mmCIF file of C-alpha atoms in Angstrom:
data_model
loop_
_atom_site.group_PDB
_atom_site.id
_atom_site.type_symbol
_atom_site.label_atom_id
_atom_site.label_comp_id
_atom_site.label_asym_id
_atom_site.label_seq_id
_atom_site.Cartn_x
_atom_site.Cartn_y
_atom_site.Cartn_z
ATOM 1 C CA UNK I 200 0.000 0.000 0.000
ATOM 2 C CA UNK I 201 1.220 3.316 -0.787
ATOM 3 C CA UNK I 202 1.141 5.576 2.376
ATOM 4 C CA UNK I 203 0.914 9.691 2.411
ATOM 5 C CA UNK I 204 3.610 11.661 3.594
ATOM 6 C CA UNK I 205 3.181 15.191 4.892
ATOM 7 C CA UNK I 206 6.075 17.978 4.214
ATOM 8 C CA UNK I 207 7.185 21.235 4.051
ATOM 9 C CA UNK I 208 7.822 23.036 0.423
ATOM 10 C CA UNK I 209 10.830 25.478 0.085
ATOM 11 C CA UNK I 210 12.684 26.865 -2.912
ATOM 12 C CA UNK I 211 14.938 24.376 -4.315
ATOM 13 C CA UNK I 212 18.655 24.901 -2.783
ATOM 14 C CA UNK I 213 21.693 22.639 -2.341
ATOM 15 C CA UNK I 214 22.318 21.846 1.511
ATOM 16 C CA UNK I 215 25.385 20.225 2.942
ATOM 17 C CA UNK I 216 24.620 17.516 5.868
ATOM 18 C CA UNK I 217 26.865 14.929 7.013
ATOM 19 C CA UNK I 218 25.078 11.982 7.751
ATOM 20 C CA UNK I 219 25.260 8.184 9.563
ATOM 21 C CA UNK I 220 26.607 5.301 7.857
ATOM 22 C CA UNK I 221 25.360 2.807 6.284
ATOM 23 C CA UNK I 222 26.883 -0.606 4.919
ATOM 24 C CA UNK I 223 29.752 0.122 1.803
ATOM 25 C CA UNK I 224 29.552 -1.446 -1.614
ATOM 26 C CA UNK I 225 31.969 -0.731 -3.694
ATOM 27 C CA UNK I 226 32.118 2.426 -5.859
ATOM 28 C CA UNK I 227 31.669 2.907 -9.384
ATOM 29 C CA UNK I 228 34.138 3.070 -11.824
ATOM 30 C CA UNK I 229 37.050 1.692 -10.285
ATOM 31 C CA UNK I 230 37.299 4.861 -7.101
ATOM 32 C CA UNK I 231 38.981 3.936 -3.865
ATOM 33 C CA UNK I 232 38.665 5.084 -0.716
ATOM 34 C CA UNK I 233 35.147 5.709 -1.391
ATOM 35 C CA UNK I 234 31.676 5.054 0.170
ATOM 36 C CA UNK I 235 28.336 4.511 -1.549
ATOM 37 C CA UNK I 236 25.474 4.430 0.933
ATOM 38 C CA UNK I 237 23.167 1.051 1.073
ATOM 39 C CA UNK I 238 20.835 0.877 -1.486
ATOM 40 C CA UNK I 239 17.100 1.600 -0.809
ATOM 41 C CA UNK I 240 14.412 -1.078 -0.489
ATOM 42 C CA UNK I 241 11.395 0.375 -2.782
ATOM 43 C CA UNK I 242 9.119 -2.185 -0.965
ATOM 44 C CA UNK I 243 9.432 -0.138 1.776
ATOM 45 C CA UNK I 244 7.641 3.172 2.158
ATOM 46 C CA UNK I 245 10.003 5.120 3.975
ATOM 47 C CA UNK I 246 11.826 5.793 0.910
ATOM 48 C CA UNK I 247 8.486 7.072 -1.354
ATOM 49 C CA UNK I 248 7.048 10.379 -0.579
ATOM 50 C CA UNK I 249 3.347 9.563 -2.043
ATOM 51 C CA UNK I 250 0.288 11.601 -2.109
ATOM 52 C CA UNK I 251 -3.055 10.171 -3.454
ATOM 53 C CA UNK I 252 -5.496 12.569 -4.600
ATOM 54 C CA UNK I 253 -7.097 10.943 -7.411
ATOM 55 C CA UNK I 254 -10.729 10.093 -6.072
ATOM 56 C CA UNK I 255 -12.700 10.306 -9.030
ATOM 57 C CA UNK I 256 -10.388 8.222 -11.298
ATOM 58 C CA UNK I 257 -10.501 11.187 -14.180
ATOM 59 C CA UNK I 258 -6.418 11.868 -13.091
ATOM 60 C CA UNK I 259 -3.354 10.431 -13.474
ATOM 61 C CA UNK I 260 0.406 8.447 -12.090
ATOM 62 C CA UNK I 261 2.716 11.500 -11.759
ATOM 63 C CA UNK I 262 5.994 9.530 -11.169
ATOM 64 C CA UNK I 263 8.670 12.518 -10.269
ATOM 65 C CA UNK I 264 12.304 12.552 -10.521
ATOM 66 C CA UNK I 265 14.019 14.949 -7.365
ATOM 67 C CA UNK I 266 17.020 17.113 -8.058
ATOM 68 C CA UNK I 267 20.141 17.577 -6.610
ATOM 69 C CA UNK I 268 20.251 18.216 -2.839
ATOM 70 C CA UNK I 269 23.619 16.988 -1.223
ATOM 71 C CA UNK I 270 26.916 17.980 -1.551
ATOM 72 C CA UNK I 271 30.091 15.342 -1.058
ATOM 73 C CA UNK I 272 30.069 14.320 2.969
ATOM 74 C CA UNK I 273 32.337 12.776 5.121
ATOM 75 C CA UNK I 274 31.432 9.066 7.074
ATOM 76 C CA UNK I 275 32.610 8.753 10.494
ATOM 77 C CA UNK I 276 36.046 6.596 9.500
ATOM 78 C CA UNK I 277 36.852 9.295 7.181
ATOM 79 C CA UNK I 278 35.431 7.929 3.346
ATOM 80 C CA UNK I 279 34.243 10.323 0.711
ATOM 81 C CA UNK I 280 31.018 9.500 -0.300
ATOM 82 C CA UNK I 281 29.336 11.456 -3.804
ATOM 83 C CA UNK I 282 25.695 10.402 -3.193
ATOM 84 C CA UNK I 283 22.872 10.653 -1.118
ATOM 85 C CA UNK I 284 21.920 8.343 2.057
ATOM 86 C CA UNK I 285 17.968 7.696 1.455
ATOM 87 C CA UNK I 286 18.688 5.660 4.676
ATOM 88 C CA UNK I 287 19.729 9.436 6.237
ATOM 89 C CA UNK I 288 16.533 11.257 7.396
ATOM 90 C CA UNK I 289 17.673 14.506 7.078
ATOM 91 C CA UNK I 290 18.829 13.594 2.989
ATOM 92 C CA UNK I 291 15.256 12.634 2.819
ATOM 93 C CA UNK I 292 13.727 15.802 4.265
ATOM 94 C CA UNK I 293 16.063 17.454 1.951
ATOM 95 C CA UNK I 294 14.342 16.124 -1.074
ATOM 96 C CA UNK I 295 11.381 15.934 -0.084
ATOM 97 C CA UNK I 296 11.655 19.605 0.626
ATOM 98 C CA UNK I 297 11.500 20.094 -3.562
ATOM 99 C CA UNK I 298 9.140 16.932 -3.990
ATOM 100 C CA UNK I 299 6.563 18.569 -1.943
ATOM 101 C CA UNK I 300 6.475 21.417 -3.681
ATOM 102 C CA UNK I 301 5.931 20.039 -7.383
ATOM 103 C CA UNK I 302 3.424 17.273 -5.372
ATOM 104 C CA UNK I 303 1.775 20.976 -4.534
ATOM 105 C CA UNK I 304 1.131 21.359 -8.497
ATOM 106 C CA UNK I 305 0.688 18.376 -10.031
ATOM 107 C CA UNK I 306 -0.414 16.160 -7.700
ATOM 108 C CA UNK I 307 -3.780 17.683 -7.373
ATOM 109 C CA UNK I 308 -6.361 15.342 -9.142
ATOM 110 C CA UNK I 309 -3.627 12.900 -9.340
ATOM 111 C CA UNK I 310 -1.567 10.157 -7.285
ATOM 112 C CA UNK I 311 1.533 11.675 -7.280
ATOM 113 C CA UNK I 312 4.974 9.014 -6.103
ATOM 114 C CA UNK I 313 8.391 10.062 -6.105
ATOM 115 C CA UNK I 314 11.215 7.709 -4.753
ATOM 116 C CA UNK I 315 14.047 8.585 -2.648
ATOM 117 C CA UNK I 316 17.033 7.401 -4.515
ATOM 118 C CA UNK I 317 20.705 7.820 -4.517
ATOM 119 C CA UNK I 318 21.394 11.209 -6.384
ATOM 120 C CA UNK I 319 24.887 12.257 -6.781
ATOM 121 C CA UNK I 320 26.253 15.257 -5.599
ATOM 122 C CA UNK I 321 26.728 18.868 -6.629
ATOM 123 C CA UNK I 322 30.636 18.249 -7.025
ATOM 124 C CA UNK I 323 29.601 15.918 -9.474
ATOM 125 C CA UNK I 324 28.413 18.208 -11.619
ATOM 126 C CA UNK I 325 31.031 20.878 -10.767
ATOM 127 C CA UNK I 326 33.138 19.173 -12.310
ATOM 128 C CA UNK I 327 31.869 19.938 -15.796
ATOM 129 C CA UNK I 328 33.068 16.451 -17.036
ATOM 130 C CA UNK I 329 29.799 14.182 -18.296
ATOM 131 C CA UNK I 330 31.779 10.982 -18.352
ATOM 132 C CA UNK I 331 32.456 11.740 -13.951
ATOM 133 C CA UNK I 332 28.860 12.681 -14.135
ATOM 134 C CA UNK I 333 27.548 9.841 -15.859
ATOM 135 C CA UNK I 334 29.798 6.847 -14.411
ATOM 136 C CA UNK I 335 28.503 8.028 -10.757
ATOM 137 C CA UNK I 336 24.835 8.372 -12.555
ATOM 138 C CA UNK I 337 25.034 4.713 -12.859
ATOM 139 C CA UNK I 338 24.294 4.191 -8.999
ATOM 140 C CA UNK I 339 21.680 7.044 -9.222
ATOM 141 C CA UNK I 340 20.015 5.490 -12.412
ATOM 142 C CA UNK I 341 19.864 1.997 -10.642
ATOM 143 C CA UNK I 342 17.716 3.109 -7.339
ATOM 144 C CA UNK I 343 15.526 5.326 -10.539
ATOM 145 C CA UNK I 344 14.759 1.978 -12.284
ATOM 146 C CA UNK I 345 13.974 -0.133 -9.910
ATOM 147 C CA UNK I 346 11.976 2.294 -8.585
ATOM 148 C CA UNK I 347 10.396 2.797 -11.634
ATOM 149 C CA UNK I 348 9.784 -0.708 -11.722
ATOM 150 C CA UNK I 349 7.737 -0.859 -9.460
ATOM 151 C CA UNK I 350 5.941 1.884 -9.753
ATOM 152 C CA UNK I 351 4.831 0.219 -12.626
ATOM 153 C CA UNK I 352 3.785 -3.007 -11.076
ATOM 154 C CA UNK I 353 1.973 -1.239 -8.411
ATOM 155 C CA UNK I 354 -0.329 0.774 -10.396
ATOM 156 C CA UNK I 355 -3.554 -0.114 -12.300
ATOM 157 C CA UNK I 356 -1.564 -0.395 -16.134
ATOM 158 C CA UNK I 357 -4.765 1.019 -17.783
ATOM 159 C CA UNK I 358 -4.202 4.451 -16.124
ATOM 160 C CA UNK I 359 -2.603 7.341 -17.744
ATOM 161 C CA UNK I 360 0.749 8.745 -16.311
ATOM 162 C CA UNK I 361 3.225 11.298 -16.284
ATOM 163 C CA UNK I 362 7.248 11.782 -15.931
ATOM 164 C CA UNK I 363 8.712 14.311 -14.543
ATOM 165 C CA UNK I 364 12.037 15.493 -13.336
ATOM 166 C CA UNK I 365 13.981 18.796 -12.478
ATOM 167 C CA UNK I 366 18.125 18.611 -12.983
ATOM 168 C CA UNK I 367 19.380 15.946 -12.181
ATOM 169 C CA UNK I 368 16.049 14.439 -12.278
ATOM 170 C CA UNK I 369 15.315 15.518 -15.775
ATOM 171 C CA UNK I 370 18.208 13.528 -16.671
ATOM 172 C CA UNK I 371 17.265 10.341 -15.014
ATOM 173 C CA UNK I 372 13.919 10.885 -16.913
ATOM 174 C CA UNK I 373 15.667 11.000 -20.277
ATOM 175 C CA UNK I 374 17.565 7.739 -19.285
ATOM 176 C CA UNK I 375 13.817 6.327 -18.162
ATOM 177 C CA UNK I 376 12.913 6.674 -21.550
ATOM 178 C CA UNK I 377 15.140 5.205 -23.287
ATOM 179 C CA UNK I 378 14.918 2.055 -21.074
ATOM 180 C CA UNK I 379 10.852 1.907 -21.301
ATOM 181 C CA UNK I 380 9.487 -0.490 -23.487
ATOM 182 C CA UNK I 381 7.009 0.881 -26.190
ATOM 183 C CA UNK I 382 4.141 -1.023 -24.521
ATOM 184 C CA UNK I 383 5.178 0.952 -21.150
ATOM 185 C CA UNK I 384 4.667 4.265 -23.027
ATOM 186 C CA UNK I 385 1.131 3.324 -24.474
ATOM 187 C CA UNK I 386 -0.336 5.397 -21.661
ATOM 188 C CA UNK I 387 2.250 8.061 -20.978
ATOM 189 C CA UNK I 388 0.820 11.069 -20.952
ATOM 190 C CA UNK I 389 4.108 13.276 -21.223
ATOM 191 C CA UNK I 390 7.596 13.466 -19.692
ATOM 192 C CA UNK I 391 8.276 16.969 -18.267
ATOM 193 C CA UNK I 392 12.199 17.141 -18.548
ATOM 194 C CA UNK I 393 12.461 20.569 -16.751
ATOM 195 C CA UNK I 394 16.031 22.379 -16.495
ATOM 196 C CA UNK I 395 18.294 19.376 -18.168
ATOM 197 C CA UNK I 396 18.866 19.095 -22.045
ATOM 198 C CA UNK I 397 17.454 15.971 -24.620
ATOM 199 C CA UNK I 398 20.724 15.892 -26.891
ATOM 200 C CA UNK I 399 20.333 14.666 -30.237
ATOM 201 C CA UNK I 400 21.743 11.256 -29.440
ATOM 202 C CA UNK I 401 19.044 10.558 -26.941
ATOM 203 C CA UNK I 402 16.464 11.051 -29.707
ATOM 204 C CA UNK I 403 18.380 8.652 -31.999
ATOM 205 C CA UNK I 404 18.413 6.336 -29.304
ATOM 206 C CA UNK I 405 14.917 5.727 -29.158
ATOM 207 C CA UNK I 406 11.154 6.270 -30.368
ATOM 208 C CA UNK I 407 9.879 6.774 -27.128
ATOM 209 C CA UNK I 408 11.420 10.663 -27.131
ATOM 210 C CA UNK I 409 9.232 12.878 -29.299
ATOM 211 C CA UNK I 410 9.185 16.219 -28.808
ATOM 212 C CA UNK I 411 5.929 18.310 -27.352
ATOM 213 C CA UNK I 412 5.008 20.850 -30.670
ATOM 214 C CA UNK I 413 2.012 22.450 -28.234
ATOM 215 C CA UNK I 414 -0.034 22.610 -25.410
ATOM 216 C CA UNK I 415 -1.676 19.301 -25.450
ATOM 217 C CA UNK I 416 -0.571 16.733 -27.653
ATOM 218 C CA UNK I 417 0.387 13.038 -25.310
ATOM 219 C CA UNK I 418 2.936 10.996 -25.487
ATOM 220 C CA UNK I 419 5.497 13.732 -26.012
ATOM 221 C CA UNK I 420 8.453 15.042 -24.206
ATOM 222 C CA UNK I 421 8.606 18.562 -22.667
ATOM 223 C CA UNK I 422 12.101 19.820 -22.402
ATOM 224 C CA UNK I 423 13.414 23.182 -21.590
ATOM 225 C CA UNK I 424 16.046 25.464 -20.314
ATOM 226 C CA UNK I 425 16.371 29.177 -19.173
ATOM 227 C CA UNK I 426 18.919 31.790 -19.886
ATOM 228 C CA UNK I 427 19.337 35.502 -20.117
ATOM 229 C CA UNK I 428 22.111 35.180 -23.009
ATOM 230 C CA UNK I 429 22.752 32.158 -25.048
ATOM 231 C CA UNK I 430 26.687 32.828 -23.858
ATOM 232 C CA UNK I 431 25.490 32.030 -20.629
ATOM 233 C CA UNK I 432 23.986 28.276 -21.288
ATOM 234 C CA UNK I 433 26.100 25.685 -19.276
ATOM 235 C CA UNK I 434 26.666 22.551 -21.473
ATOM 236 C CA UNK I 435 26.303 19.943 -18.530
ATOM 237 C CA UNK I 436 22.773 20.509 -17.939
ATOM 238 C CA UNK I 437 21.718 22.384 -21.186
ATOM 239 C CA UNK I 438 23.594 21.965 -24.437
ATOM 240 C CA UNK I 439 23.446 20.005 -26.912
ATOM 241 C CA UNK I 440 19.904 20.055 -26.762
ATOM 242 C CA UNK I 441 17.473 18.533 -29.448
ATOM 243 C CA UNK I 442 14.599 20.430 -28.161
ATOM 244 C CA UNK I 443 12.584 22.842 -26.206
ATOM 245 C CA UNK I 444 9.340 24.336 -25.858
ATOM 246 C CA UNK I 445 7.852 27.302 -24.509
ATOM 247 C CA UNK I 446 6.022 26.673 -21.282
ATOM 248 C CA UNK I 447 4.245 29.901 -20.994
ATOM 249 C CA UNK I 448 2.644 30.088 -24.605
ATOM 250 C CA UNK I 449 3.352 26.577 -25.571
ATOM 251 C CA UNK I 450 5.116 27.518 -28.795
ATOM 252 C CA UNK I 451 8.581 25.692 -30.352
ATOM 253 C CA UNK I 452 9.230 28.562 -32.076
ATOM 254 C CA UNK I 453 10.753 32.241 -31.187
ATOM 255 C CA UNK I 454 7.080 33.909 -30.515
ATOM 256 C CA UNK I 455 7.675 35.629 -27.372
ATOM 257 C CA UNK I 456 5.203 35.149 -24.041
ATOM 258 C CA UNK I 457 4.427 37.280 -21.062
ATOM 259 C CA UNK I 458 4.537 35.812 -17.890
ATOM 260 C CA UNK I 459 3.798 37.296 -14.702
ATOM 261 C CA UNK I 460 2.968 40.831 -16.821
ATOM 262 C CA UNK I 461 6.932 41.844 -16.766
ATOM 263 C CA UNK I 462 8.753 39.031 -18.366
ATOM 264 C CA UNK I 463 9.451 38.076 -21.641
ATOM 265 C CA UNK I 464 10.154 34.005 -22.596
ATOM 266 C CA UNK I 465 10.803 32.762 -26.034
ATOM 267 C CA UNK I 466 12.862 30.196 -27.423
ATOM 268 C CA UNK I 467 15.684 30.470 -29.141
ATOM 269 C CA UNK I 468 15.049 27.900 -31.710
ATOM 270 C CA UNK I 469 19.212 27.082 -32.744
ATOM 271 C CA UNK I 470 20.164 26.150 -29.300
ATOM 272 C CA UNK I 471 16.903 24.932 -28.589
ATOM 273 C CA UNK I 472 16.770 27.204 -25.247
ATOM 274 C CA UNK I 473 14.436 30.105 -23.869
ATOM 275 C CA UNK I 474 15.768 33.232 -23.575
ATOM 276 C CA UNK I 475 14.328 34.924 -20.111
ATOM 277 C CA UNK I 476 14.401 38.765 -20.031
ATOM 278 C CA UNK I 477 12.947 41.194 -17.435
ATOM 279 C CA UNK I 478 13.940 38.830 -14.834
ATOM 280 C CA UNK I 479 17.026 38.510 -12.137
ATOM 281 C CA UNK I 480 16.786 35.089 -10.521
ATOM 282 C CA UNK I 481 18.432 37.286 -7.662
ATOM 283 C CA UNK I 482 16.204 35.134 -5.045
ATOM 284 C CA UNK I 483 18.565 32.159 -6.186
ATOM 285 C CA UNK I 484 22.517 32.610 -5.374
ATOM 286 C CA UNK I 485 25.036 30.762 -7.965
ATOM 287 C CA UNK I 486 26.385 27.283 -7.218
ATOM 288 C CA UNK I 487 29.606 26.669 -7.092
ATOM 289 C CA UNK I 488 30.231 29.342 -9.982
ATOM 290 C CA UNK I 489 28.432 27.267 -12.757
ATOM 291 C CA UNK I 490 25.087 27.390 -12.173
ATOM 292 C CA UNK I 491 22.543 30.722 -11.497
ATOM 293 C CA UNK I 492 25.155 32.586 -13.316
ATOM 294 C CA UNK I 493 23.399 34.100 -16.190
ATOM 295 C CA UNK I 494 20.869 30.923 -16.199
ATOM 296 C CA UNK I 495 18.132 30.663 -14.390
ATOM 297 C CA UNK I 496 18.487 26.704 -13.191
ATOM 298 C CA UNK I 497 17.576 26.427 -9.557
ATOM 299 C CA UNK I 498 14.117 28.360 -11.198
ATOM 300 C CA UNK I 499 12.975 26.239 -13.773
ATOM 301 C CA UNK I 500 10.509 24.019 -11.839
ATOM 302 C CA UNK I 501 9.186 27.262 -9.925
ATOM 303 C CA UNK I 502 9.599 30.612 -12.279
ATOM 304 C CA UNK I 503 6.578 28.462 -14.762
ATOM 305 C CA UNK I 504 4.739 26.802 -11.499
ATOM 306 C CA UNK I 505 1.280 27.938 -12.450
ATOM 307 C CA UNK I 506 1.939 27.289 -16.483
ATOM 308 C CA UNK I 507 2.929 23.829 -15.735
ATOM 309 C CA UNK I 508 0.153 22.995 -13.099
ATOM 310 C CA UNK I 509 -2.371 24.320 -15.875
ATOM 311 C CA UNK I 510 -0.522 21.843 -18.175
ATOM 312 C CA UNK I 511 -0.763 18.698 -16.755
ATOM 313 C CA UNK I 512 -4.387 19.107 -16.248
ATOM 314 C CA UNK I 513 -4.716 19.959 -20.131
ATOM 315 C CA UNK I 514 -2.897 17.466 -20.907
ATOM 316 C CA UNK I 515 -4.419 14.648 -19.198
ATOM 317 C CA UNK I 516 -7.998 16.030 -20.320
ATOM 318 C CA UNK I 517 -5.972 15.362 -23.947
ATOM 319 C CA UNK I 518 -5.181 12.070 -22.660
ATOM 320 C CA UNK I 519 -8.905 10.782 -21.907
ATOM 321 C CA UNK I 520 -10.561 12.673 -24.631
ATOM 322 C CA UNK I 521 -8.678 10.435 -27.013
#
């Protein structure tokens, strides 16, 4: 049974918390000295935050990807560990610190589930390098699957559902899809892939990525990312990118939208990004110097909070009136 769990929602940040043990396997890609925390039993529902709100049946399965919360951490005997503990309360309350807050807008009329899982850290990413990121994504991408898995076994398979994922979660959604069979996209409603890039190789690696072309077509990938300049889009997270969409007026092309009456949002169609203007992201400080410097990433699940809430509903009402 999947149980309800009740917490706060903040801003996404990046918080540093050095946490309990757990049992060592060994790391990744050959690194010593290391620690990777126990892996998390998806059976058990200490590591889902789940909220049910579907009592009509006329919703859908939101299953939601968290971003990056932790940085690198210390154990007590003096190992270096790159990943979350999901066996660590306070890791948990970290995440579920963003989860609530995207349960707040599209779990309503839905049954919303998001695992806990093994994220790597912000140092990861720092790093700029996507074969570091993406050899200590392996551990991430394993809790994600199984997860996933059963996720899938759990739920009634003749219900609609959604992906979605911010950052590092985004990414873990594009890897989702290229793993799903095409029978387990039959009744995907859409995969939001919000602040993290669908490169063109991801597309050529499988049918079940097409990209959204408006506001309420299924089966379809929403991807985008925000800048003030094109010369400030960060490659790890953003470029290249295959894709992108306006979330405010729903348009693949450069026609600019108004949001919130004093900002502009269009997409620049070459890089496949959306250029933001009349906007600071000053509520958000840069991390680590790569990130919130001229981009507006720790934003992207929050800036379009009401477009996107609006969106899944219209979406699903897509779903069922087809």
């Amino acid at each position: 049974m999947w149980h309800k769990m009740m917490c706060c929602g903040l801003l996404f940040i990046v918080m540093s918390v050095l946490p309990a043990c757990s049992d060592s396997v060994s790391a990744p890609g050959g690194e010593t000295g290391l620690y990777v925390p126990e892996a998390p039993d998806y059976t058990d529902d200490t590591f889902w935050y789940v909220s049910e709100n579907d009592t009509d049946g006329s919703g859908a399965d939101v299953f939601y990807l968290v971003s990056t919360w932790e940085t690198d951490w210390t154990t007590a005997d003096g190992r270096l560990c790159h990943y979350a503990d999901v066996y660590n309360e306070s890791h948990r309350n970290n995440m579920a610190t963003e989860i609530s807050r995207i349960a707040g807008y599209m779990g309503p009329g839905n049954n919303f589930y998001s695992p806990y899982y093994r994220h790597i850290t912000i140092e990861g990413w720092a790093t700029l390098n996507e074969d570091t990121v993406n050899n200590r994504f392996k551990t991430a991408f394993g809790d994600v699957k199984r997860a996933f898995d059963l996720f899938m076994q759990r739920r009634d398979p003749s219900r609609p559902f959604i992906l979605a994922g911010f950052s590092q979660g985004g990414k873990a959604v594009v890897e989702l899809l290229k793993s799903m069979t095409a029978e387990q996209c039959r009744n995907m409603v859409a995969a939001y892939v919000l602040g993290y890039k669908v490169t063109p190789d991801d597309t050529l690696a499988t049918d079940n990525i097409r990209a959204a072309q408006d506001s309420t077509d299924t089966g379809v990938t929403i991807c985008y990312n925000s800048v003030s300049d094109v010369r400030y889009i960060q490659p790890i997270v953003a470029a290249p990118c295959a894709m992108c969409i306006n979330p405010v007026n729903w348009r693949t092309d450069a026609t600019p939208a108004t949001l919130h009456d004093t900002i502009t949002v269009a997409v620049e169609p070459e890089r496949h990004v959306l250029i933001v203007s009349g906007y600071s992201g000053s509520e958000y400080s840069p991390i680590m110097g790569f990130l919130n410097v001229g981009d507006f990433h720790s934003a992207e699940p929050w800036l379009y909070e009401e477009c996107l809430r609006q969106n899944v509903r219209a979406r699903i009402r897509g779903y069922y009136s087809k």
